[in-house]
Every structure is written in structure tokens, then in C-alpha cells.
Amino acid sequence: MTTPVAPDLKGARRAARAIDALRRGWPIGVEAAVGALNLLPVETVDLDQHLTSMSNIKLLISSSRADTLKLMNQRACADPALPVQISLPGPVSAAEIIAIADPVLDMKHPMKGPFRSEELDHPEAAKAAMELARHGGLLPAFLIVDEPAEDQLQTKDVTAYADSNALVISAHAKLPVAANAKGHIYGFRSEADSTDHIALVVGERDETTPVVRLHSECLTGDVLGSLKCDCGPQLHAALGQMGEGNWGVLLYLRQEGRGIGLINKLRAYALQDQGFDTVDANQRLGFAIDARDFSIAARMLDLLNISAVKLLTNNPEKVEGLQGCGIAVEERLPVKIAANPHNEFYLDTKRDRTGHKL
């Protein structure tokens, strides 16, 4: 059983407020040890309102986006996690800014510029801002502005948010399901940002080791029956396997699109339509190949007083993630799903590029 480190909830909540501000198109200020940046989120802000008064536009974009635009500078090459700052002479339209930020539009708007990369003003603050955008499910791109923002936070607050797995069980009820009528559902809530996660206990709990599935939310696969992935079939196969055993636990994690959010997942789908695989699509958008946090699942198991599991997964990172948080994985049980013509390449990519195995 793990003993969670006391989280910096105040810092995590400041970061959560900043993420909410970004989703609403409001400015934020990020303070580092030396210097600060005042930023507007490209995706959600009213660009037309701000661009008309700016003669020289400064943008902050992810290093992967800058690489696509052939704008990498020496500092970014030395640290690939660092964003890149670029400058554009005005006037510039909102459509032009969005085309720079969103790689899905590259085929529609292949000609961009002129612009140039500049010395990054405050690297640590810039890196933290990019993390906030990613946590918020937004395109990692900002306008750099001079006016101080009302929402101010420090780089350590972003770290606190990323490290915070402070959860509480907020609700519990009986829930008979098709796999087993003796089911119980538990609702977990994050104390940092009120994100909800669910645990479904299937069957009667006893002293045996439960069969456990970590399942990340997939609206398109779980609800709409998408053929592009194997999420829906994996979910139902896992519940079926639990129903056949003594008991099991489904941890349903609110980490859509391997942690990049629903809208960015749909953007990744659009890039896949253009010929990119699922790995390259995520990276082209400026995200990690897999941005999920499996320590949340470990904390959920802690709260359910489960210290050892038989894990239903083809993903070695889930095994490592739980074991790294003190949950014993006694056995890895593969989830075997037949491919279809729409997801065969996707499944091959998971096997060949992300190490998934049966």
C-alpha cells in the first residue's frame, strides 16, 4: 500500500484556476525564478480584438510545431521540451495565427509567414505555460502580451498540479451491470480541480486478488462504437472477463485521447486522415505520445484498500505505472481483440511504436 506524498493543493488549485482561465480565453501570467510571461491562449481568445492593436506579434509555440515549421533554434534543440518564440510583423489576421498553431490546417494553408524565431524570453515560464495548455486540452500556442494578467501563478504551481493525485471518494452506490448484477460504483473527485473518475467493482469482493482494468475514457469508442480504435471492445471484453472470475475492478479514468483531451483527439484523427499514424499525430500537435497519469489509478486502488491486482492490459506502461506507485501486479492478463479494416494500422502502430503486446 502506498503512502501518498502530501500534495501542494494550494499550488495545484492555482494552476487549475489558470487552466480554467485558458479555456475561457482569458490571459494568465506565469512567474519563474527570473522574469514572468503574460500570455493569451491562441485557441480560445478573441484574436481579432487583440491583433488590431499589435504592430509586432509574438507567439509561443511548441518545439514540435516549430520543428514542422522549420523554426527550431539552438536552445530548443538543446532542450526539446522548450517552446519556441516567434515574431511576426503586423498586420496579421486571426486565421493566419490559427494556421500557425494548428497542424491540421497545414494542407489547407501550406504557405505561412514571414516570421522568425527569437531568443526565448523566460524559458522556465514558457515551458510551464505549455504544460498548462496541454493539461487544459488546448493547442500549445500563446500570444505574448505586455498587460499583466489577473490570474498569476508560479512555475512550481504547474508542477504541483501535475503531481497532485489527491482524490476523495465522493459517492458510492450499487450498480448492477450486464457483466454481473452484483456491482458497486464509486465516484472519485480530484481535490485539485474536481475532475471525476469512476471505479466499478464487479461481483462479490473476497480475499482473492481482483482482476483490474485501467480504462481511459474514449467517447468515440466506448459510446459511439468507433471502428478506428479498440477501446469499446476492450472495455466490454474486460468486463466480461471480470464477470467470469471471483471479482474485478474497472477503473474508468477521465483521460480522453491518451490524456490530450477530446478535441485534440479529434484533431489527431484528422491528421491520421492525412496519413500520419497515431504516434506522429500526437507529437505533431505538440503532445506526448501518451500523456496519461497512472498514479491516479494507483491512488484509487489505495482508497479501495486494494494493494495487489491481476492487470488486464496489453500496455507495459500501465504495469510499470502501478508498480512504481506501490501496487503489486501479480499477473498481466492480455486483452485479445480482433482487428478490423479501420483499426488494423492503429493496432500495428501500438504494437510497433509503443510496445503494446498480447
PDB file of N, CA and C in Angstrom, residues 64-99:
ATOM      1  N   SER A  64       7.786  20.898 -31.123  1.00  0.00           N
ATOM      2  CA  SER A  64       7.444  20.024 -32.245  1.00  0.00           C
ATOM      3  C   SER A  64       6.768  20.808 -33.359  1.00  0.00           C
ATOM      4  N   ARG A  65       5.952  21.793 -32.991  1.00  0.00           N
ATOM      5  CA  ARG A  65       5.320  22.630 -34.017  1.00  0.00           C
ATOM      6  C   ARG A  65       6.371  23.477 -34.722  1.00  0.00           C
ATOM      7  N   ALA A  66       7.295  24.007 -33.959  1.00  0.00           N
ATOM      8  CA  ALA A  66       8.374  24.792 -34.560  1.00  0.00           C
ATOM      9  C   ALA A  66       9.217  23.929 -35.491  1.00  0.00           C
ATOM     10  N   ASP A  67       9.430  22.685 -35.127  1.00  0.00           N
ATOM     11  CA  ASP A  67      10.190  21.770 -35.975  1.00  0.00           C
ATOM     12  C   ASP A  67       9.487  21.574 -37.303  1.00  0.00           C
ATOM     13  N   THR A  68       8.174  21.385 -37.270  1.00  0.00           N
ATOM     14  CA  THR A  68       7.398  21.247 -38.508  1.00  0.00           C
ATOM     15  C   THR A  68       7.529  22.494 -39.376  1.00  0.00           C
ATOM     16  N   LEU A  69       7.560  23.661 -38.727  1.00  0.00           N
ATOM     17  CA  LEU A  69       7.670  24.931 -39.464  1.00  0.00           C
ATOM     18  C   LEU A  69       9.119  25.318 -39.779  1.00  0.00           C
ATOM     19  N   LYS A  70      10.061  24.408 -39.451  1.00  0.00           N
ATOM     20  CA  LYS A  70      11.499  24.639 -39.712  1.00  0.00           C
ATOM     21  C   LYS A  70      12.003  25.880 -38.987  1.00  0.00           C
ATOM     22  N   LEU A  71      11.580  26.015 -37.712  1.00  0.00           N
ATOM     23  CA  LEU A  71      11.938  27.204 -36.943  1.00  0.00           C
ATOM     24  C   LEU A  71      12.715  26.884 -35.672  1.00  0.00           C
ATOM     25  N   MET A  72      13.247  25.679 -35.554  1.00  0.00           N
ATOM     26  CA  MET A  72      13.969  25.324 -34.338  1.00  0.00           C
ATOM     27  C   MET A  72      15.196  26.207 -34.154  1.00  0.00           C
ATOM     28  N   ASN A  73      15.376  26.691 -32.902  1.00  0.00           N
ATOM     29  CA  ASN A  73      16.582  27.462 -32.625  1.00  0.00           C
ATOM     30  C   ASN A  73      17.542  26.622 -31.784  1.00  0.00           C
ATOM     31  N   GLN A  74      18.710  27.121 -31.546  1.00  0.00           N
ATOM     32  CA  GLN A  74      19.739  26.321 -30.881  1.00  0.00           C
ATOM     33  C   GLN A  74      19.323  25.911 -29.476  1.00  0.00           C
ATOM     34  N   ARG A  75      18.694  26.810 -28.740  1.00  0.00           N
ATOM     35  CA  ARG A  75      18.319  26.484 -27.356  1.00  0.00           C
ATOM     36  C   ARG A  75      17.259  25.377 -27.361  1.00  0.00           C
ATOM     37  N   ALA A  76      16.293  25.465 -28.282  1.00  0.00           N
ATOM     38  CA  ALA A  76      15.258  24.434 -28.343  1.00  0.00           C
ATOM     39  C   ALA A  76      15.853  23.095 -28.736  1.00  0.00           C
ATOM     40  N   CYS A  77      16.851  23.113 -29.610  1.00  0.00           N
ATOM     41  CA  CYS A  77      17.488  21.859 -29.994  1.00  0.00           C
ATOM     42  C   CYS A  77      18.214  21.233 -28.812  1.00  0.00           C
ATOM     43  N   ALA A  78      18.767  22.073 -27.933  1.00  0.00           N
ATOM     44  CA  ALA A  78      19.466  21.555 -26.763  1.00  0.00           C
ATOM     45  C   ALA A  78      18.489  20.981 -25.744  1.00  0.00           C
ATOM     46  N   ASP A  79      17.290  21.520 -25.682  1.00  0.00           N
ATOM     47  CA  ASP A  79      16.257  21.040 -24.770  1.00  0.00           C
ATOM     48  C   ASP A  79      14.946  20.942 -25.559  1.00  0.00           C
ATOM     49  N   PRO A  80      14.628  19.761 -26.099  1.00  0.00           N
ATOM     50  CA  PRO A  80      13.440  19.626 -26.957  1.00  0.00           C
ATOM     51  C   PRO A  80      12.123  19.962 -26.274  1.00  0.00           C
ATOM     52  N   ALA A  81      12.115  20.001 -24.939  1.00  0.00           N
ATOM     53  CA  ALA A  81      10.878  20.334 -24.233  1.00  0.00           C
ATOM     54  C   ALA A  81      10.592  21.830 -24.251  1.00  0.00           C
ATOM     55  N   LEU A  82      11.601  22.644 -24.585  1.00  0.00           N
ATOM     56  CA  LEU A  82      11.405  24.089 -24.576  1.00  0.00           C
ATOM     57  C   LEU A  82      10.559  24.539 -25.766  1.00  0.00           C
ATOM     58  N   PRO A  83       9.608  25.434 -25.529  1.00  0.00           N
ATOM     59  CA  PRO A  83       8.876  26.024 -26.642  1.00  0.00           C
ATOM     60  C   PRO A  83       9.767  26.972 -27.434  1.00  0.00           C
ATOM     61  N   VAL A  84       9.226  27.462 -28.518  1.00  0.00           N
ATOM     62  CA  VAL A  84       9.963  28.385 -29.383  1.00  0.00           C
ATOM     63  C   VAL A  84       9.147  29.664 -29.515  1.00  0.00           C
ATOM     64  N   GLN A  85       9.839  30.785 -29.423  1.00  0.00           N
ATOM     65  CA  GLN A  85       9.205  32.095 -29.548  1.00  0.00           C
ATOM     66  C   GLN A  85       9.439  32.613 -30.957  1.00  0.00           C
ATOM     67  N   ILE A  86       8.351  33.058 -31.606  1.00  0.00           N
ATOM     68  CA  ILE A  86       8.487  33.603 -32.951  1.00  0.00           C
ATOM     69  C   ILE A  86       7.847  34.981 -33.017  1.00  0.00           C
ATOM     70  N   SER A  87       8.275  35.746 -33.994  1.00  0.00           N
ATOM     71  CA  SER A  87       7.795  37.112 -34.169  1.00  0.00           C
ATOM     72  C   SER A  87       7.248  37.273 -35.576  1.00  0.00           C
ATOM     73  N   LEU A  88       6.117  37.969 -35.684  1.00  0.00           N
ATOM     74  CA  LEU A  88       5.500  38.248 -36.980  1.00  0.00           C
ATOM     75  C   LEU A  88       5.222  39.743 -37.077  1.00  0.00           C
ATOM     76  N   PRO A  89       5.564  40.370 -38.174  1.00  0.00           N
ATOM     77  CA  PRO A  89       5.210  41.778 -38.352  1.00  0.00           C
ATOM     78  C   PRO A  89       3.712  41.905 -38.640  1.00  0.00           C
ATOM     79  N   GLY A  90       3.062  42.892 -38.015  1.00  0.00           N
ATOM     80  CA  GLY A  90       1.642  43.109 -38.273  1.00  0.00           C
ATOM     81  C   GLY A  90       1.421  43.811 -39.597  1.00  0.00           C
ATOM     82  N   PRO A  91       0.218  43.882 -40.087  1.00  0.00           N
ATOM     83  CA  PRO A  91      -0.985  43.262 -39.502  1.00  0.00           C
ATOM     84  C   PRO A  91      -1.070  41.772 -39.846  1.00  0.00           C
ATOM     85  N   VAL A  92      -1.625  41.012 -38.923  1.00  0.00           N
ATOM     86  CA  VAL A  92      -1.818  39.573 -39.104  1.00  0.00           C
ATOM     87  C   VAL A  92      -3.252  39.246 -38.724  1.00  0.00           C
ATOM     88  N   SER A  93      -3.899  38.374 -39.495  1.00  0.00           N
ATOM     89  CA  SER A  93      -5.283  38.013 -39.214  1.00  0.00           C
ATOM     90  C   SER A  93      -5.345  36.860 -38.219  1.00  0.00           C
ATOM     91  N   ALA A  94      -6.525  36.703 -37.613  1.00  0.00           N
ATOM     92  CA  ALA A  94      -6.739  35.586 -36.694  1.00  0.00           C
ATOM     93  C   ALA A  94      -6.569  34.251 -37.411  1.00  0.00           C
ATOM     94  N   ALA A  95      -7.039  34.176 -38.651  1.00  0.00           N
ATOM     95  CA  ALA A  95      -6.921  32.929 -39.422  1.00  0.00           C
ATOM     96  C   ALA A  95      -5.460  32.551 -39.630  1.00  0.00           C
ATOM     97  N   GLU A  96      -4.613  33.555 -39.847  1.00  0.00           N
ATOM     98  CA  GLU A  96      -3.183  33.273 -40.037  1.00  0.00           C
ATOM     99  C   GLU A  96      -2.547  32.743 -38.750  1.00  0.00           C
ATOM    100  N   ILE A  97      -2.938  33.294 -37.618  1.00  0.00           N
ATOM    101  CA  ILE A  97      -2.397  32.833 -36.339  1.00  0.00           C
ATOM    102  C   ILE A  97      -2.835  31.397 -36.067  1.00  0.00           C
ATOM    103  N   ILE A  98      -4.121  31.112 -36.285  1.00  0.00           N
ATOM    104  CA  ILE A  98      -4.622  29.753 -36.064  1.00  0.00           C
ATOM    105  C   ILE A  98      -3.921  28.761 -36.982  1.00  0.00           C
ATOM    106  N   ALA A  99      -3.653  29.161 -38.218  1.00  0.00           N
ATOM    107  CA  ALA A  99      -2.969  28.273 -39.159  1.00  0.00           C
ATOM    108  C   ALA A  99      -1.548  27.956 -38.709  1.00  0.00           C
TER     109      ALA A  99
END
